[in-house]
Amino acid sequence: MGRYLLLCIALSFAGSCTTVSEDPAYDFTPRIELLSLRPDTVKEFRDSVFFKVYYEDGDGDLGFSNFDSNSVYIRDLRFTRFDEYYLGPITPEGINESINGEIDFILPGLFLLGNSEEERTSFELMIKDRAGNFSNLVSTGEVLIVKN
């Protein structure tokens, strides 16, 4: 499932818009904003949740070349730990320019934890840059997971 999400993030990133500027227009610590979360109801194991996130970073060091380095952190609030995902470099390493744009993340295969026919959850999301700075934490609205 992790490799599927990796592919989804890479493919959705390829279509995102990025603005590059020579003057640092933003802080070097990344900032993100949740633009959308859809759908609000999913069938367990079948449907995916789509996050659209706006980002800005003063030195443009978001994403990693190394596939073993994760920089996207998403937590289903039913759990205590964040799941980590790979994000490819938005700008080439060594290029320090202000950037902003949008990234789409896809989270497949949500499931029910108990025996009920439905369950609600929300998510938290943040991004880490190559310097190790974490963005602000954004929270989502609720998603209803229903039995398949």
Short mmCIF file of C-alpha atoms in Angstrom, two decimals:
data_model
loop_
_atom_site.label_atom_id
_atom_site.label_comp_id
_atom_site.label_asym_id
_atom_site.label_seq_id
_atom_site.Cartn_x
_atom_site.Cartn_y
_atom_site.Cartn_z
CA MET A 1 0.00 0.00 0.00
CA GLY A 2 2.91 2.36 0.76
CA ARG A 3 4.29 1.98 -2.76
CA TYR A 4 0.83 2.69 -4.22
CA LEU A 5 0.62 5.92 -2.20
CA LEU A 6 4.16 6.79 -3.28
CA LEU A 7 3.13 6.41 -6.91
CA CYS A 8 -0.04 8.42 -6.34
CA ILE A 9 1.88 11.25 -4.67
CA ALA A 10 4.49 11.28 -7.43
CA LEU A 11 1.87 11.33 -10.17
CA SER A 12 -0.25 13.98 -8.55
CA PHE A 13 2.81 16.10 -7.83
CA ALA A 14 3.75 16.09 -11.51
CA GLY A 15 0.60 18.07 -12.28
CA SER A 16 0.97 20.64 -9.51
CA CYS A 17 1.71 24.31 -10.06
CA THR A 18 4.85 25.86 -8.65
CA THR A 19 5.97 29.48 -8.56
CA VAL A 20 9.71 30.12 -8.15
CA SER A 21 11.19 33.44 -7.02
CA GLU A 22 14.76 34.55 -6.36
CA ASP A 23 13.86 36.69 -3.30
CA PRO A 24 12.77 34.67 -0.26
CA ALA A 25 9.12 35.64 -0.17
CA TYR A 26 8.37 33.12 2.58
CA ASP A 27 9.90 31.81 5.77
CA PHE A 28 12.41 28.95 5.38
CA THR A 29 10.09 26.77 7.47
CA PRO A 30 7.43 25.37 5.14
CA ARG A 31 3.83 26.45 5.57
CA ILE A 32 0.86 24.43 4.36
CA GLU A 33 -2.88 24.96 4.12
CA LEU A 34 -5.55 22.37 3.45
CA LEU A 35 -7.51 23.42 0.37
CA SER A 36 -9.81 20.41 0.15
CA LEU A 37 -10.53 16.91 1.40
CA ARG A 38 -12.82 14.67 -0.60
CA PRO A 39 -14.94 12.66 -0.52
CA ASP A 40 -16.54 12.90 2.90
CA THR A 41 -17.78 9.28 2.72
CA VAL A 42 -15.73 6.25 1.59
CA LYS A 43 -16.32 2.50 1.37
CA GLU A 44 -13.75 0.62 3.42
CA PHE A 45 -10.86 -0.91 1.42
CA ARG A 46 -12.29 0.42 -1.88
CA ASP A 47 -12.27 4.22 -1.95
CA SER A 48 -9.46 6.71 -1.54
CA VAL A 49 -9.35 10.05 0.25
CA PHE A 50 -7.91 12.99 -1.72
CA PHE A 51 -6.15 15.89 0.00
CA LYS A 52 -5.32 19.12 -1.89
CA VAL A 53 -2.68 21.12 -0.02
CA TYR A 54 -1.24 24.57 -0.71
CA TYR A 55 2.44 24.93 0.23
CA GLU A 56 5.02 27.68 0.43
CA ASP A 57 8.68 27.51 1.38
CA GLY A 58 11.31 30.27 1.42
CA ASP A 59 14.26 28.13 0.35
CA GLY A 60 12.41 25.60 -1.83
CA ASP A 61 13.82 22.50 -0.15
CA LEU A 62 10.67 20.39 -0.13
CA GLY A 63 10.90 16.72 -1.10
CA PHE A 64 13.82 14.32 -1.34
CA SER A 65 15.72 12.60 -4.15
CA ASN A 66 16.29 9.55 -1.95
CA PHE A 67 13.23 7.28 -2.07
CA ASP A 68 14.01 6.12 1.49
CA SER A 69 13.53 9.67 2.86
CA ASN A 70 9.97 10.50 3.81
CA SER A 71 8.68 14.03 4.12
CA VAL A 72 4.88 13.77 4.22
CA TYR A 73 3.29 12.90 7.55
CA ILE A 74 -0.40 11.95 7.70
CA ARG A 75 -2.15 10.75 10.84
CA ASP A 76 -5.56 9.14 10.98
CA LEU A 77 -6.82 10.49 14.31
CA ARG A 78 -7.98 7.01 15.31
CA PHE A 79 -4.27 6.21 15.75
CA THR A 80 -1.48 7.77 17.79
CA ARG A 81 1.32 7.72 15.18
CA PHE A 82 1.81 9.47 11.86
CA ASP A 83 2.32 7.43 8.71
CA GLU A 84 5.23 8.71 6.63
CA TYR A 85 5.28 8.99 2.84
CA TYR A 86 7.76 9.93 0.17
CA LEU A 87 7.60 13.21 -1.76
CA GLY A 88 10.03 13.80 -4.61
CA PRO A 89 11.97 17.08 -4.75
CA ILE A 90 9.88 20.05 -5.83
CA THR A 91 13.04 21.92 -6.84
CA PRO A 92 16.44 20.37 -7.55
CA GLU A 93 18.68 20.02 -4.53
CA GLY A 94 21.06 22.98 -4.24
CA ILE A 95 18.53 25.45 -5.66
CA ASN A 96 17.43 27.77 -2.86
CA GLU A 97 14.47 29.77 -4.13
CA SER A 98 11.05 30.63 -2.72
CA ILE A 99 8.32 28.34 -3.99
CA ASN A 100 4.59 27.90 -3.60
CA GLY A 101 1.98 25.74 -5.23
CA GLU A 102 -0.42 22.88 -4.68
CA ILE A 103 0.10 19.18 -4.09
CA ASP A 104 -2.53 16.43 -4.23
CA PHE A 105 -2.14 13.48 -1.87
CA ILE A 106 -4.12 10.26 -2.17
CA LEU A 107 -4.73 8.01 0.83
CA PRO A 108 -6.19 4.65 -0.29
CA GLY A 109 -7.83 1.82 1.58
CA LEU A 110 -9.29 3.21 4.79
CA PHE A 111 -10.90 0.56 6.97
CA LEU A 112 -13.18 0.17 9.96
CA LEU A 113 -11.54 -0.66 13.28
CA GLY A 114 -14.50 -2.26 15.00
CA ASN A 115 -17.57 -4.29 14.11
CA SER A 116 -19.84 -1.35 13.34
CA GLU A 117 -21.25 -0.55 9.92
CA GLU A 118 -19.59 2.88 9.87
CA GLU A 119 -16.96 4.96 11.60
CA ARG A 120 -15.81 8.58 11.44
CA THR A 121 -12.25 9.85 11.42
CA SER A 122 -10.24 12.99 10.71
CA PHE A 123 -6.63 13.50 9.68
CA GLU A 124 -3.63 15.65 10.51
CA LEU A 125 -0.97 16.43 7.94
CA MET A 126 2.44 18.10 7.88
CA ILE A 127 5.48 18.21 5.60
CA LYS A 128 9.20 18.13 6.49
CA ASP A 129 11.77 19.91 4.31
CA ARG A 130 15.32 18.74 3.54
CA ALA A 131 16.70 20.91 6.37
CA GLY A 132 14.50 19.00 8.84
CA ASN A 133 11.99 21.83 9.40
CA PHE A 134 8.41 20.69 9.88
CA SER A 135 5.56 22.72 8.47
CA ASN A 136 2.60 23.71 10.53
CA LEU A 137 0.11 20.97 11.31
CA VAL A 138 -3.19 21.08 9.44
CA SER A 139 -6.34 19.21 10.46
CA THR A 140 -9.14 17.98 8.24
CA GLY A 141 -12.86 17.65 8.65
CA GLU A 142 -14.42 14.26 9.23
CA VAL A 143 -14.58 11.39 6.75
CA LEU A 144 -17.22 8.68 7.18
CA ILE A 145 -15.98 5.14 6.48
CA VAL A 146 -18.76 2.67 5.69
CA LYS A 147 -18.68 -1.12 5.50
CA ASN A 148 -18.06 -2.40 1.98
#
